[in-house]
XYZ file of C-alpha atoms in Angstrom:
227
model
C -17.660 8.066 6.364
C -16.235 9.018 3.099
C -13.300 6.373 1.796
C -11.130 7.576 -1.433
C -8.856 4.326 -2.907
C -6.166 4.820 -3.801
C -4.215 2.110 -6.077
C -0.037 4.179 -8.152
C 0.161 2.177 -10.839
C 3.219 2.423 -13.227
C 3.136 -0.151 -16.425
C 0.070 -2.009 -14.578
C -1.822 -3.515 -17.260
C -1.297 -7.279 -16.212
C -1.915 -6.830 -12.662
C -3.777 -4.371 -12.395
C -7.594 -6.066 -13.192
C -7.451 -7.803 -10.618
C -6.553 -5.251 -7.633
C -9.735 -3.193 -9.346
C -11.964 -6.422 -9.265
C -11.196 -6.664 -5.448
C -11.536 -3.226 -4.359
C -15.089 -2.395 -6.226
C -15.964 -5.364 -4.528
C -15.364 -5.000 -1.066
C -18.798 -5.369 1.812
C -17.931 -1.551 2.527
C -18.567 0.138 -1.224
C -15.318 2.706 -1.730
C -17.037 6.702 -1.685
C -14.549 6.656 -5.307
C -11.455 4.739 -6.764
C -8.338 6.171 -8.041
C -5.708 5.131 -10.510
C -2.505 7.174 -10.684
C -1.075 6.482 -13.854
C 2.427 7.486 -12.969
C 4.475 7.811 -16.487
C 3.390 4.038 -17.780
C 3.930 3.447 -21.036
C 1.398 0.136 -20.952
C -1.926 0.439 -20.969
C -2.581 0.969 -17.013
C -4.437 4.281 -18.348
C -7.018 2.059 -20.943
C -7.644 -0.858 -18.067
C -8.110 1.431 -15.306
C -11.058 3.677 -17.768
C -12.535 0.463 -18.615
C -13.220 -0.087 -15.036
C -15.120 3.174 -14.859
C -12.638 4.169 -12.252
C -10.873 7.749 -11.874
C -7.748 8.304 -13.657
C -5.186 10.730 -12.222
C -1.090 11.380 -13.665
C 1.561 11.719 -12.031
C 4.471 12.740 -14.679
C 7.236 12.495 -12.185
C 8.049 8.890 -12.238
C 7.927 7.014 -8.541
C 5.824 5.592 -6.282
C 5.761 8.159 -3.875
C 5.245 10.826 -6.085
C 2.136 8.610 -6.908
C 0.804 7.903 -3.896
C 1.234 12.110 -3.177
C -0.479 12.515 -6.322
C -3.530 10.359 -5.215
C -4.112 11.576 -1.670
C -4.537 15.124 -2.810
C -6.822 14.050 -5.579
C -9.193 12.336 -2.989
C -12.163 13.359 -2.619
C -12.643 11.680 0.938
C -12.142 12.245 4.044
C -9.961 9.302 4.507
C -7.374 7.297 2.143
C -7.371 3.888 1.456
C -4.434 2.499 -0.271
C -3.373 -1.092 -1.672
C -1.256 -1.424 -4.962
C -2.059 -2.618 -8.391
C 0.113 -6.169 -7.778
C -2.795 -6.331 -4.789
C -6.067 -8.029 -3.655
C -7.273 -6.640 -0.499
C -10.327 -8.997 0.980
C -13.932 -8.675 0.501
C -13.810 -7.250 4.006
C -10.981 -5.243 3.956
C -12.249 -1.361 3.780
C -15.228 -2.873 6.194
C -12.467 -3.856 8.880
C -10.405 -0.486 8.606
C -13.540 1.146 8.819
C -14.876 -0.344 12.324
C -11.410 0.103 13.670
C -11.281 4.488 12.817
C -12.758 6.193 15.501
C -10.305 8.339 17.124
C -7.483 7.115 14.407
C -5.312 9.179 11.802
C -4.354 6.399 10.504
C -5.007 2.560 10.001
C -2.695 -0.314 8.882
C -3.051 -4.376 8.426
C -0.833 -7.365 7.248
C -0.006 -8.891 3.965
C 0.282 -12.601 2.702
C 1.911 -13.371 -1.114
C -0.723 -15.502 -3.004
C 0.610 -17.380 -5.649
C 3.013 -19.171 -4.139
C 2.932 -22.822 -1.947
C 0.836 -22.728 1.059
C 4.237 -22.803 3.022
C 5.540 -19.713 1.763
C 2.193 -18.059 2.508
C 1.878 -19.138 5.726
C 5.604 -17.462 6.160
C 5.086 -14.423 4.183
C 1.677 -13.945 6.413
C 2.591 -14.994 10.186
C 6.155 -13.767 9.964
C 5.020 -10.468 8.515
C 2.241 -10.217 11.201
C 5.040 -10.838 14.018
C 6.722 -8.237 12.831
C 4.164 -5.734 12.575
C 3.449 -6.291 15.977
C 6.848 -5.975 17.370
C 6.921 -2.644 15.862
C 4.091 -1.493 16.855
C 5.271 -2.324 20.451
C 8.545 -0.634 20.055
C 6.103 2.951 18.800
C 7.444 1.836 15.630
C 4.165 1.535 13.563
C 5.089 0.234 9.854
C 2.621 0.774 6.985
C 2.706 -0.718 3.834
C 1.292 0.871 0.808
C -0.320 -1.458 -0.309
C -2.667 -1.842 3.352
C -3.169 1.334 5.098
C -5.906 4.393 5.370
C -5.103 7.229 6.274
C -7.107 11.303 8.020
C -6.586 12.990 4.399
C -6.155 16.165 6.955
C -4.186 14.873 9.261
C -1.546 12.768 6.445
C -1.860 16.286 4.883
C -0.583 18.532 8.463
C 2.032 15.804 8.242
C 3.622 16.820 5.092
C 2.260 13.505 2.823
C 4.173 11.871 1.633
C 7.891 12.385 1.524
C 9.668 12.071 -1.828
C 11.305 9.215 -1.617
C 12.627 6.021 -3.646
C 10.418 3.878 -1.015
C 10.127 3.704 2.462
C 7.290 6.336 2.012
C 4.254 4.856 3.670
C 6.285 3.925 7.188
C 7.874 7.368 7.220
C 4.259 9.238 6.828
C 2.819 6.875 9.185
C 5.332 7.827 11.656
C 4.797 11.581 11.272
C 1.300 10.418 11.485
C 2.067 8.796 15.304
C 3.881 12.359 16.157
C 0.310 13.435 15.936
C -2.210 11.202 17.202
C -3.988 7.554 17.296
C -1.573 4.961 14.452
C -3.603 1.276 14.644
C -2.864 -1.581 13.216
C -5.938 -3.661 12.648
C -4.790 -7.708 12.270
C -8.397 -8.361 10.662
C -7.222 -5.977 7.186
C -5.711 -8.918 5.748
C -4.519 -8.013 1.978
C -2.921 -10.538 -0.846
C -0.379 -9.224 -2.739
C 2.048 -10.460 -5.712
C 5.385 -12.296 -4.787
C 7.270 -10.595 -7.544
C 9.378 -9.259 -5.895
C 10.815 -12.853 -4.244
C 12.395 -12.873 -8.010
C 16.168 -13.083 -6.209
C 14.681 -15.307 -3.388
C 13.855 -14.969 0.518
C 17.289 -14.144 1.515
C 17.354 -11.334 -1.170
C 14.451 -9.498 -0.955
C 14.484 -10.431 3.541
C 17.983 -8.190 3.325
C 16.267 -5.561 0.855
C 13.056 -5.141 4.242
C 16.130 -4.727 6.142
C 17.648 -2.152 4.828
C 14.772 -0.468 3.844
C 14.147 -0.171 7.104
C 16.997 1.200 8.476
C 16.412 3.975 6.102
C 18.527 2.894 2.979
C 15.491 1.779 0.049
C 18.139 1.876 -2.531
C 17.521 -0.319 -5.417
C 14.307 -1.626 -3.373
C 12.477 -1.857 -6.675
C 15.149 -3.856 -8.491
C 18.145 -2.238 -10.601
C 16.175 -0.253 -12.963
C 13.581 0.490 -10.456
C 10.894 -1.241 -11.628
C 8.256 -2.482 -9.184
C 10.067 -5.897 -9.415
C 9.167 -6.568 -12.579
């Protein structure tokens, strides 16, 4: 199995090194690692090149466009996605690969790092409950920070739709119409709490609006990814 790992990045010079170290130290090595430089004005490209990974340019700003550029550029049969502010556990790819047979897409849970132990536990277990409920409803909730798709199937489904946010969820729902989309609870990814800047209430309200189809302002008023 050849897995390409894609990391979209817009002005992520501060977070990107951690994500790349985590991806490059997997128990199941990736076939390739691709950083999609999404119109960055900082040293994102230089940081990625310093790690020796592939860098793909995407001049149209927006995470959906960056994910789609990475999907198209990937040379592996499978394409795993995570974010520049996220830290996949060392067994992340191995856990996804072990459950890939017969599936078109796989996804796992997230947990905030850099917060109190109570907040970290709440973020993980609350999200796990949510993922299980969505799966029971036949609505798999793929997250760009923790997902893997069969490239051929993702392209057949139309790839990532050009929306401000929720592109990962929408692709997952399309793939569900074509075949099996599988939740892998052991494939945990840690992610930064930067979108908690306005507090838990604002964060949860934004998630609900996004899930209901209104992604406006998901990344903040200025469109940045929670900075």
